[in-house]
Coordinates of C-alpha atoms in Angstrom, one line a residue:
Chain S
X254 CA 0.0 0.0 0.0
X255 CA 1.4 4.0 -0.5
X256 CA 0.0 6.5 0.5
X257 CA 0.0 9.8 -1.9
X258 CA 2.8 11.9 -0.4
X259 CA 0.4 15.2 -0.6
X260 CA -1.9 14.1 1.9
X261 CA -2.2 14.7 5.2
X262 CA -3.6 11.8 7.6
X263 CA -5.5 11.0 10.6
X264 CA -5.6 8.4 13.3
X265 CA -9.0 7.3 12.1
X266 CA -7.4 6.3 8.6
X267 CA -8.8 8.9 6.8
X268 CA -6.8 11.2 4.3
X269 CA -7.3 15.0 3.7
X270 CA -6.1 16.8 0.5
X271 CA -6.4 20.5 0.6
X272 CA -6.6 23.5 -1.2
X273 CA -7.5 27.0 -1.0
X274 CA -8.7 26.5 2.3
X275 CA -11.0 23.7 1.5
X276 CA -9.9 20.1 2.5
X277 CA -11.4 16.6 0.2
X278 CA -11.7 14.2 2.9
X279 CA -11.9 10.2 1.8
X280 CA -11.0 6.8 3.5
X281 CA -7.6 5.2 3.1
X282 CA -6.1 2.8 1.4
X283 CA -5.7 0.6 4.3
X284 CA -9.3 1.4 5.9
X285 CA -10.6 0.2 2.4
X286 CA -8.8 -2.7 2.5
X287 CA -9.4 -3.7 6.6
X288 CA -13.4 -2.8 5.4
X289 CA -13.8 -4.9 2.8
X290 CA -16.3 -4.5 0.1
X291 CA -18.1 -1.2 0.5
X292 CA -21.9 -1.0 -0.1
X293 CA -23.2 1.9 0.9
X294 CA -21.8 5.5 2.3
X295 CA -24.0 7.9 4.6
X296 CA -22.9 11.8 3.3
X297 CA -23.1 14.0 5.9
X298 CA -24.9 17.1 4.5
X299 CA -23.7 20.0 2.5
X300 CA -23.6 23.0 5.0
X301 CA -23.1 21.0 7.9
X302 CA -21.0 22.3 10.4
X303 CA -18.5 20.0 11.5
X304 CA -15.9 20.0 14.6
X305 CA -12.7 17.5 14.9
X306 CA -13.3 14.4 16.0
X307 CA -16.8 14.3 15.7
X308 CA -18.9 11.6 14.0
X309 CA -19.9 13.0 10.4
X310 CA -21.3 10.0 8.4
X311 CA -20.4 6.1 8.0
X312 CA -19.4 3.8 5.7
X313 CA -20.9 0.3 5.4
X314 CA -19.2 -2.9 4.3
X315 CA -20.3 -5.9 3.7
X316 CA -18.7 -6.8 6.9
X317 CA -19.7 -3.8 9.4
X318 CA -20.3 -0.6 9.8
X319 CA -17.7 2.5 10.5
X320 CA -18.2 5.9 12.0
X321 CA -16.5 8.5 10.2
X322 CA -15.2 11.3 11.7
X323 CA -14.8 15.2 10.8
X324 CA -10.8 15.0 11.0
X325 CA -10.7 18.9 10.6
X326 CA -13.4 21.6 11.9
X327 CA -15.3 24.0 8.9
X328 CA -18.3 23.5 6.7
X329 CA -19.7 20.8 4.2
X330 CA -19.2 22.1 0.6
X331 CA -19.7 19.6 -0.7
X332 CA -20.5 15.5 -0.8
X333 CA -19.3 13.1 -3.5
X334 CA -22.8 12.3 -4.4
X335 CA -21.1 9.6 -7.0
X336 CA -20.9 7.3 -4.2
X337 CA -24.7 6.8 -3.9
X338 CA -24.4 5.2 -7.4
X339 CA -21.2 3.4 -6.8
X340 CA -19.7 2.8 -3.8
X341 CA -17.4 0.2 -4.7
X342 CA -15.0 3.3 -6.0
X343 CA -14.0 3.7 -1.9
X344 CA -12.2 0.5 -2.8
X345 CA -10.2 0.9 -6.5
X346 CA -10.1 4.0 -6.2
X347 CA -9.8 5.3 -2.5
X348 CA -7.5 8.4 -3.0
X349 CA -9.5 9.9 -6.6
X350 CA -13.0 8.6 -6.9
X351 CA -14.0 7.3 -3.6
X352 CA -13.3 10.8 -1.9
X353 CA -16.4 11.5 0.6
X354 CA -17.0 15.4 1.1
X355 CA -15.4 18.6 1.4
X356 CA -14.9 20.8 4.4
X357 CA -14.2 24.7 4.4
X358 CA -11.4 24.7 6.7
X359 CA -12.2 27.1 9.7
X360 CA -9.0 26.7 11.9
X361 CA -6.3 25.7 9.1
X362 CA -4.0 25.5 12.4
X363 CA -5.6 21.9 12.8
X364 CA -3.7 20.8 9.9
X365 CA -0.9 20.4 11.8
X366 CA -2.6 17.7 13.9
X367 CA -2.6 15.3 11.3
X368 CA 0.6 13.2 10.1
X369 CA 2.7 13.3 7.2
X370 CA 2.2 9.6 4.5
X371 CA 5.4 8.6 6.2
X372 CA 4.0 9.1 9.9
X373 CA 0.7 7.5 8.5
X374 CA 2.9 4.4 7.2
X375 CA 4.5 3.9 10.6
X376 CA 0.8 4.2 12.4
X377 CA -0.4 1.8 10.6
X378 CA 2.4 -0.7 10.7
X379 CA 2.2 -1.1 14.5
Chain X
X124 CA -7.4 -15.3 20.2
X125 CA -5.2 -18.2 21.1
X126 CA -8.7 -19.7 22.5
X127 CA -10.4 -19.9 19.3
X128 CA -10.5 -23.0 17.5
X129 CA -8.8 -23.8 13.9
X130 CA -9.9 -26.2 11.1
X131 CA -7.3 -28.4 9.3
X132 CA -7.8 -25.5 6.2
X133 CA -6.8 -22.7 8.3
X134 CA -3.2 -22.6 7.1
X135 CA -4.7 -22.5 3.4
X136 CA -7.1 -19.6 4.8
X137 CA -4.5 -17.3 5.7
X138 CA -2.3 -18.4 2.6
X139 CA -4.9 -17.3 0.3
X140 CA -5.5 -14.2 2.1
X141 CA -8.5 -14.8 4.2
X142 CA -9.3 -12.0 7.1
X143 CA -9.6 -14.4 10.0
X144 CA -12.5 -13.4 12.7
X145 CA -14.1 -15.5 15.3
X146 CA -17.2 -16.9 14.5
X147 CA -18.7 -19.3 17.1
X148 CA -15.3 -19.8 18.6
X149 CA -13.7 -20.8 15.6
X150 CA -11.4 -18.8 13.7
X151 CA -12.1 -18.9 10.0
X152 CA -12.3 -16.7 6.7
X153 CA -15.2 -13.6 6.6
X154 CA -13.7 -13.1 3.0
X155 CA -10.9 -13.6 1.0
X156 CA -9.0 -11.3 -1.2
X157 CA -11.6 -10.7 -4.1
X158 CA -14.3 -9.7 -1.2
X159 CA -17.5 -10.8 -0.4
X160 CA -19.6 -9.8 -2.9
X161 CA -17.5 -11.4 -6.0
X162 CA -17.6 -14.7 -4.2
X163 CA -21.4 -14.5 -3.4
X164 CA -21.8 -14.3 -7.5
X165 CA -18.9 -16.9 -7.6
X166 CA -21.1 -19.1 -6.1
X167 CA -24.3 -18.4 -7.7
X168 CA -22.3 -18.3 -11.6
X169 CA -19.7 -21.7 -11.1
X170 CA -18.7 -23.2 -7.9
X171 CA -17.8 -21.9 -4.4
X172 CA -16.2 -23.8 -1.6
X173 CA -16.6 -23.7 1.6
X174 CA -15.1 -24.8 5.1
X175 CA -17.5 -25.6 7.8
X176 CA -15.6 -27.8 9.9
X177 CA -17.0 -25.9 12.4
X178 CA -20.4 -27.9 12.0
X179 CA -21.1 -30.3 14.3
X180 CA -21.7 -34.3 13.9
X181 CA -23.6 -36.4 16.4
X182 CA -23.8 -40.2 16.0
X183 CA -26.9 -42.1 16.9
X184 CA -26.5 -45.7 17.1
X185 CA -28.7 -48.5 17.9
X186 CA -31.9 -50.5 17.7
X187 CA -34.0 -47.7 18.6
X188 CA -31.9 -44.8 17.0
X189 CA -34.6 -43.6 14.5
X190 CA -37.5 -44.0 16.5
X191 CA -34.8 -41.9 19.9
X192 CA -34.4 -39.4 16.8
X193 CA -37.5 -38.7 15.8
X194 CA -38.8 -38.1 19.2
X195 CA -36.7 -35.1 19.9
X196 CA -37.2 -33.9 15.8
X197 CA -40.0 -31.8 14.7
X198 CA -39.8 -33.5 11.0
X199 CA -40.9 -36.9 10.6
X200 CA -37.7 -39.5 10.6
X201 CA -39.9 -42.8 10.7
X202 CA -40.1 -42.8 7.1
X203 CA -36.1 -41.6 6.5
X204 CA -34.9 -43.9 3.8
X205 CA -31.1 -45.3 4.4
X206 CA -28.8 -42.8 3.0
X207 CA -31.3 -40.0 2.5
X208 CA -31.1 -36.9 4.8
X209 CA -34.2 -34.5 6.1
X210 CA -34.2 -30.8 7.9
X211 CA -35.7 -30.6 11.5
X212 CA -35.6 -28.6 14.4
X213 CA -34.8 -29.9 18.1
X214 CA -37.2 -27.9 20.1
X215 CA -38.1 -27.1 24.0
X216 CA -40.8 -28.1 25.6
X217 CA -42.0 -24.9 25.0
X218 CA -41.8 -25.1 21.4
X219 CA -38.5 -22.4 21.2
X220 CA -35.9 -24.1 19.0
X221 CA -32.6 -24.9 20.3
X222 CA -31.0 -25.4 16.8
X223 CA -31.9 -26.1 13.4
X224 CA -30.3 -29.8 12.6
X225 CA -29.5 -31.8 9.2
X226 CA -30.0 -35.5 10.0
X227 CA -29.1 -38.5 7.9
X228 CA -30.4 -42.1 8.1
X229 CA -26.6 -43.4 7.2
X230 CA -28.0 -47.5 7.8
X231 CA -30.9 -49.4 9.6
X232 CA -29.8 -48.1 13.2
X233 CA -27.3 -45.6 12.7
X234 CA -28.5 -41.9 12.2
X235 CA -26.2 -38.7 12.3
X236 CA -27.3 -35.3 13.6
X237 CA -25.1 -32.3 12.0
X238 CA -25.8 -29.5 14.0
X239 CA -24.2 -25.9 14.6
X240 CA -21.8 -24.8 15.4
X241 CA -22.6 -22.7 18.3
X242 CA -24.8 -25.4 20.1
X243 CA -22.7 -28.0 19.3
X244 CA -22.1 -28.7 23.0
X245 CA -25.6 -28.0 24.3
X246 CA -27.3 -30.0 21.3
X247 CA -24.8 -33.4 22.8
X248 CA -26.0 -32.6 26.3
X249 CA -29.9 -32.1 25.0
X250 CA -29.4 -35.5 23.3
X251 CA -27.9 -37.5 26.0
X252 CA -30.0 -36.3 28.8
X253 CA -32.9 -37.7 26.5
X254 CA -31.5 -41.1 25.8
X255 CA -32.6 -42.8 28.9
X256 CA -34.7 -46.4 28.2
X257 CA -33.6 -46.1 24.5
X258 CA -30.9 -48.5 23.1
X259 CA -28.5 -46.4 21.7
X260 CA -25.0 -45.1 21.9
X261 CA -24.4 -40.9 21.2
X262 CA -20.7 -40.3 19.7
X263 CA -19.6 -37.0 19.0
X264 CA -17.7 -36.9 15.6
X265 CA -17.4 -33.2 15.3
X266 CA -13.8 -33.2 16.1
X267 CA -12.8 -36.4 14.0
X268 CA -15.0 -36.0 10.6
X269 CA -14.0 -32.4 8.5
X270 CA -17.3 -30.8 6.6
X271 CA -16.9 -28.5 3.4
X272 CA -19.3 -27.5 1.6
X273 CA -19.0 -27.6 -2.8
X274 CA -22.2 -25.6 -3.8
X275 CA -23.1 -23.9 -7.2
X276 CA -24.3 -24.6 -11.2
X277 CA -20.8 -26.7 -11.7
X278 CA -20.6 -27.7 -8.2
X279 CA -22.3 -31.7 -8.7
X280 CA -20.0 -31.8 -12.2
X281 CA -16.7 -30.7 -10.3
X282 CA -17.5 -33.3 -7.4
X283 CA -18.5 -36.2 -10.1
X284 CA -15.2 -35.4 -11.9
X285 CA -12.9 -36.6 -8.5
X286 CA -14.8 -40.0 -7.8
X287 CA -15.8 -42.5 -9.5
X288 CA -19.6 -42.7 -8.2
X289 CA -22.2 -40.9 -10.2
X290 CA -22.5 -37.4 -7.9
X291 CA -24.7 -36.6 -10.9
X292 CA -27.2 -39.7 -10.0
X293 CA -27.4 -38.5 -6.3
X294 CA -31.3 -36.7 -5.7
X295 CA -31.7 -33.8 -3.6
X296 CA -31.4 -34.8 0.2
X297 CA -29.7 -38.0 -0.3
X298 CA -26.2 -39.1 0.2
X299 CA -23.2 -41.7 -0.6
X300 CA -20.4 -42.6 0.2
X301 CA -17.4 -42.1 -2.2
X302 CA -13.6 -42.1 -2.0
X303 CA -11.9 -39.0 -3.7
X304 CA -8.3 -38.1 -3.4
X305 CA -7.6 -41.4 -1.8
X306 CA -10.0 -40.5 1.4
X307 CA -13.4 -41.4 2.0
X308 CA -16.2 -39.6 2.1
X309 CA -20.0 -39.0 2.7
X310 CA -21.5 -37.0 0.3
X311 CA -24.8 -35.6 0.6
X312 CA -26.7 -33.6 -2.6
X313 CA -27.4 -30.7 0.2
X314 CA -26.0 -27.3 0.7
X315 CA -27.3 -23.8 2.3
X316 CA -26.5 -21.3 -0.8
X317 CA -30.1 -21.3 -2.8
X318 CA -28.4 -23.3 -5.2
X319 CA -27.5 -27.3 -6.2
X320 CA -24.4 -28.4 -5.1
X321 CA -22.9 -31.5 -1.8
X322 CA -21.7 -31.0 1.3
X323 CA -18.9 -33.5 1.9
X324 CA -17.8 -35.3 5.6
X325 CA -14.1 -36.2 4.9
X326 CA -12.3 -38.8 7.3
X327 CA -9.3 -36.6 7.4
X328 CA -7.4 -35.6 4.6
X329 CA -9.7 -32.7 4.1
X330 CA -6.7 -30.2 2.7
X331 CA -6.1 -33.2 0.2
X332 CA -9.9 -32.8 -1.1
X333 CA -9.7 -28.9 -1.2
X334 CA -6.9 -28.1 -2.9
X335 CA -7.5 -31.6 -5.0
X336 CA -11.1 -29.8 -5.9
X337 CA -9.6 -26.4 -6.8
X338 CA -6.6 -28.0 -9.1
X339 CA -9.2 -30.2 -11.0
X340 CA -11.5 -27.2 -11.5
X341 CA -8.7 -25.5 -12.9
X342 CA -8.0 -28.5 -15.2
X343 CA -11.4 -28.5 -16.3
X344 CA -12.0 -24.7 -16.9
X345 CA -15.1 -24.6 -14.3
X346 CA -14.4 -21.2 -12.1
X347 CA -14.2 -22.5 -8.0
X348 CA -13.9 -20.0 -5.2
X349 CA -13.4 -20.3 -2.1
X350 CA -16.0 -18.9 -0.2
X351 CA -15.7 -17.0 3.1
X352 CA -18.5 -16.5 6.2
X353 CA -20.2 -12.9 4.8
X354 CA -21.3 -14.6 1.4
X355 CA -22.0 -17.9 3.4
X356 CA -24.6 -15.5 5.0
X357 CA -25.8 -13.4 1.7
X358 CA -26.4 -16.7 0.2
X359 CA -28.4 -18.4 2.3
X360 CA -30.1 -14.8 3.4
X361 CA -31.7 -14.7 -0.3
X362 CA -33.1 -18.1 -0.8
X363 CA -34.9 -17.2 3.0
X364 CA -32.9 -19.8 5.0
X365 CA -32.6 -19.8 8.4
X366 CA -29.7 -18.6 10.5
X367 CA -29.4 -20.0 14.0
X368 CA -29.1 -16.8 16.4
X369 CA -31.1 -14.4 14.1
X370 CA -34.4 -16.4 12.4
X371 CA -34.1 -18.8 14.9
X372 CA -34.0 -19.1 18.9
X373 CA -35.1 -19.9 21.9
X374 CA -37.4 -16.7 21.9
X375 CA -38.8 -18.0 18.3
X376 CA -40.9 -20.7 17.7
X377 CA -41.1 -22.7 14.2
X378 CA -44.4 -21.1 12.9
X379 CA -43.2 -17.6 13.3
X380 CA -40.1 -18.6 11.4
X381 CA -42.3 -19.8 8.8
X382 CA -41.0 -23.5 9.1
X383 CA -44.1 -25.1 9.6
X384 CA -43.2 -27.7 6.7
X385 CA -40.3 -28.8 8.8
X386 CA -42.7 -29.5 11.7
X387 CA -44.9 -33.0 11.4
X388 CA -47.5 -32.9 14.1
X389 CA -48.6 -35.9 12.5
X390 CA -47.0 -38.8 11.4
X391 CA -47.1 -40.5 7.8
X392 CA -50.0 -42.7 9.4
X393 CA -52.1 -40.2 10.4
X394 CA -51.3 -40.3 14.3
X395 CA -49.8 -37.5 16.5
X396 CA -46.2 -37.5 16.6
X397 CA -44.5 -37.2 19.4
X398 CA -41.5 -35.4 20.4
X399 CA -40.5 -33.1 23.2
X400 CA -42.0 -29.4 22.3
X401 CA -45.0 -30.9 20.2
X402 CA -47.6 -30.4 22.3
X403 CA -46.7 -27.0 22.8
X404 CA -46.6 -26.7 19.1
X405 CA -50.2 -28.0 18.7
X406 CA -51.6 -25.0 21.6
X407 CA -48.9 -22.9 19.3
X408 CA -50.6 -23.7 16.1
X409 CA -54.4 -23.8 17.5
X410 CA -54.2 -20.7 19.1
X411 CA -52.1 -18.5 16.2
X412 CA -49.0 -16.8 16.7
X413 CA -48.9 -13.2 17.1
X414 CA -45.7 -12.7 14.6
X415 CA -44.4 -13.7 11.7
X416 CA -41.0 -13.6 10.2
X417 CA -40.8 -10.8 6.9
X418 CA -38.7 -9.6 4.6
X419 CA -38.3 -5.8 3.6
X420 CA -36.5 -4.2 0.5
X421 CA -35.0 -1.0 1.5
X422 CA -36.5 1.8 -0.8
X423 CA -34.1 4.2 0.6
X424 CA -30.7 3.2 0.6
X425 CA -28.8 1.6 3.7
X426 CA -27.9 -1.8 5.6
X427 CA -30.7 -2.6 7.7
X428 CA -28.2 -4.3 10.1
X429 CA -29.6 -6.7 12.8
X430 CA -30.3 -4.9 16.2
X431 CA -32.4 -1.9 13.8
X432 CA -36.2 -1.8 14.0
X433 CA -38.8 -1.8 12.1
X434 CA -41.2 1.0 12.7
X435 CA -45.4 1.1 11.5
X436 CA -46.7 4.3 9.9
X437 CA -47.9 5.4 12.9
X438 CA -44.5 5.7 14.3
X439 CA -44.1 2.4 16.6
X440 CA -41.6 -0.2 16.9
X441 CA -42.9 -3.5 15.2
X442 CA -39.7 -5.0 16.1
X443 CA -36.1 -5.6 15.7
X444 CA -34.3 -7.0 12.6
X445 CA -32.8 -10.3 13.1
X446 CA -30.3 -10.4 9.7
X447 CA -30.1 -7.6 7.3
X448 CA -27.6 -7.0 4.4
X449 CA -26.7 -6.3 0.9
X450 CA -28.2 -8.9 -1.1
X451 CA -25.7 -9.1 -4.1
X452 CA -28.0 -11.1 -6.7
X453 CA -31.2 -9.2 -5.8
X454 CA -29.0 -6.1 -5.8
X455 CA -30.3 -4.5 -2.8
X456 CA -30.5 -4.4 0.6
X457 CA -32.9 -6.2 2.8
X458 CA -33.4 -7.6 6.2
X459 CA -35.9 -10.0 7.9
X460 CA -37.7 -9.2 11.0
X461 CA -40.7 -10.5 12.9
X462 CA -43.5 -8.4 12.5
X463 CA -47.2 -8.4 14.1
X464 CA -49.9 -10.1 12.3
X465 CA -51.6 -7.6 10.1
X466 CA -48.6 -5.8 9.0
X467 CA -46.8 -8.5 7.1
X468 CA -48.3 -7.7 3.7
X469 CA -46.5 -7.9 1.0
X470 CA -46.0 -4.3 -0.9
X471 CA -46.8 -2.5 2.5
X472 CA -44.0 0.1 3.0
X473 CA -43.2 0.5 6.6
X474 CA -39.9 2.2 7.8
X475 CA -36.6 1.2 9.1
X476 CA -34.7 2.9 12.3
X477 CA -31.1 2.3 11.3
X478 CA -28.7 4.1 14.0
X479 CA -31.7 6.9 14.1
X480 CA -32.2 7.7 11.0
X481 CA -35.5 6.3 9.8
X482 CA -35.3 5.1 6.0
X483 CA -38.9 3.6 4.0
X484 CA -39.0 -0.1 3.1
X485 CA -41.1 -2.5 1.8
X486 CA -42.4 -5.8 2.8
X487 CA -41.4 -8.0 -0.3
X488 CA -42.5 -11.5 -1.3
X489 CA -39.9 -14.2 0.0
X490 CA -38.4 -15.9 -0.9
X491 CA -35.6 -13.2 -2.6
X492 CA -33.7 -15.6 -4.6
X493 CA -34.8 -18.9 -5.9
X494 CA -32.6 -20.7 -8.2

């Protein structure tokens, strides 16, 4: 597994790529693959506001179900609505396709809470 | 996890890439690398295997080991021809089931009870605390005879490919014994996926037999699988069988889990039959049950898991869903739940609370799949 070098990560295996101020939020590589086949994704809504470490939306497998969690404090912009069709892009194509909503960033500062890929790599091998 | 008990395939499991989880106290496959859903339409399109060592096998042996059988079986196993195999449920006095059970007729006094494996130990005890002024001998097999399960359109052609008996010649709920891979075998023409296929009791050597079964497939062109526990359970959820723990328990009686073919209150000569739970079936079935196990399509998209409830248009709680998934060949999600009597129509949309957010659904016309 690699994880894109541009991204910044959290502890609850979610990646965040941002710009201008606005942050794509998705899954990782290796939540997608410890999940399993995804069926279905609950979107949180656009215009929601949304603080650190709170629960935001889930993701169903065909194995269980996972809370996912605002890894950065803001505003929905904007949910991949593509997902409703096709969920099964959270799993070939985790960083593009399978991304889950965006967040206006309201405290940028938060960034530097999350790790680099090569912090991410280490987490994850433990 | 050093607790949990292993099959003889679990070094092939975690070869091929299986995500090990415990599952009754055994540690086996939820899904290999390909996922759950691709080996749920393996299944239906070729040929999935599957190992359920963790099934249970209880021996009955002796003069009176059909009638002993019968009188602790809701189906009828007087009339049980020699090889063939019927579907029952060991019940409570109070008509709750304790498990659902396969059982084969294997010669004149010699029957075999394959049973879960969660109630493996409390089906032995149930049996041997009933065997008193009966003639016969209860072995437990579990841990000597292997079970996997060979199930799908090429399954029978696959099997009849590795032995020299006629699988092919071998009707529905019957069985024989054959020697494949240089082991012997009891192969019955049953399975729990909606679709033909054997389930085959190996006398060791079951790794033989697997990977002997995969290599010959190849050799033959037929597409086989193996199969892990999620589509285990999306395959037998669609053809509407019944899953010990959620459609069945000892809060659910047979008629509710609409299994009242696989409960003979009468014999083949017209006389009561008796085993322990049936007259509490007959109050049961005089008097009418109150609920009745349904199945609902989700109209608005999201897994009715187990433990969510099914709520009435007039916003109360009709009760909790017992199994609820995505249902890969239907292509949708569903769920079964008991409902009261007078909502279970089919084409009625009621709603589903799933982790608070309520989504419509409607009661659809079971069975889902039917090859």
């Amino acid at each position: 597994m690699t994880n894109p070098e541009d991204l910044k990560y959290s502890k609850d295996h979610e990646w965040v790529r941002v710009e201008d101020g606005v942050a794509t939020v998705g899954i990782t590589d290796y939540a997608q693959d410890a999940l399993g086949d995804i069926v279905f994704v609950e979107l949180p809504e656009v215009g929601a506001a949304t603080t650190t470490g709170e629960t935001l939306s889930e993701v169903e497998s065909t194995k269980s179900v996972s809370d996912i969690f605002a890894p950065l404090s803001g505003t929905i912009t904007e949910v991949n609505t593509g997902l409703d069709d096709d969920p099964t892009v959270v799993n070939s194509d985790p960083y593009g396709a399978g991304w889950m909503f965006k967040v206006e960033l309201s405290d940028p500062a938060e960034l530097d809470g999350l790790m680099s890929a090569e912090a991410y790599g280490a987490f994850t091998a433990e | 996890m050093s607790s949990l008990k292993r099959t003889a395939l679990y070094d092939w499991h975690v070869d091929h890439g299986g995500r090990m989880v415990d599952f009754a106290g055994w540690e086996l496959p939820v899904f290999y690398e390909s996922g759950a859903i691709e080996e749920h339409h393996a299944t239906r399109n070729s040929v999935g295997l599957f190992d359920i060592d963790h099934m249970g096998q209880l021996d009955v042996v002796g003069s009176d080991a059909v009638d002993f059988v019968d009188s602790l079986v809701t189906s009828d196993m007087s009339t049980l021809d020699i090889g063939s195999a019927k579907y029952g449920l060991l019940c409570h006095d109070d008509g709750t089931v304790i498990d659902d059970v396969i059982v084969y007729r294997l010669a004149e006094e010699h029957m075999m009870v394959v049973v879960n494996a969660a109630n493996r130990d409390v089906d032995r005890t149930w049996i041997e605390d009933h065997t008193t002024g009966n003639d016969v001998t209860v072995t437990d097999r579990s841990n000597v005879l292997e079970m996997i399960a060979v199930q799908g359109p090429n399954a029978v052609a696959l099997v009849d490919a590795v032995t020299r008996v006629n699988v092919a010649s071998i009707e529905r709920f019957s069985s024989a014994s054959i020697e494949l891979f240089g082991t012997r075998a009891l192969v019955g023409r049953t399975g729990y996926t909606g679709e033909d296929g054997v389930e085959l009791y190996i006398d060791g050597g079951v790794v033989d037999v697997w990977t002997g079964l995969l290599a010959k497939a190849e050799e033959l062109d037929i597409a086989a699988t193996a199969i892990g526990l999620g589509a285990r359970d999306s395959l037998r959820f669609e053809p509407g069988y019944p899953l010990y723990g959620h459609e069945l328990s000892r809060d659910i009686n047979p008629f509710e889990a609409r299994l009242s073919w696989a409960v003979n209150l009468v014999d083949a000569d017209g006389r009561d039959k008796d085993f322990v739970g049936a007259d509490a079936l007959r109050t049961i079935k005089a008097e009418g049950i109150a609920r009745r196990l349904e199945t609902l399509t989700m109209i608005d998209k999201g897994v009715p898991r187990e433990g969510s409830i099914v709520i009435g248009a007039d916003g109360n709680e009709l009760g909790p869903v017992v199994s609820g998934m995505f249902a890969p060949t239907v292509d949708a999600f569903a769920c079964n739940a008991f409902l009261p009597i007078g909502y279970g129509e089919v084409g009625t949309t009621l709603a589903v609370d799933i982790r608070g957010r309520q989504k419509a659904a409607v009661i659809t016309k079971r069975p889902l799949y039917r090859r």
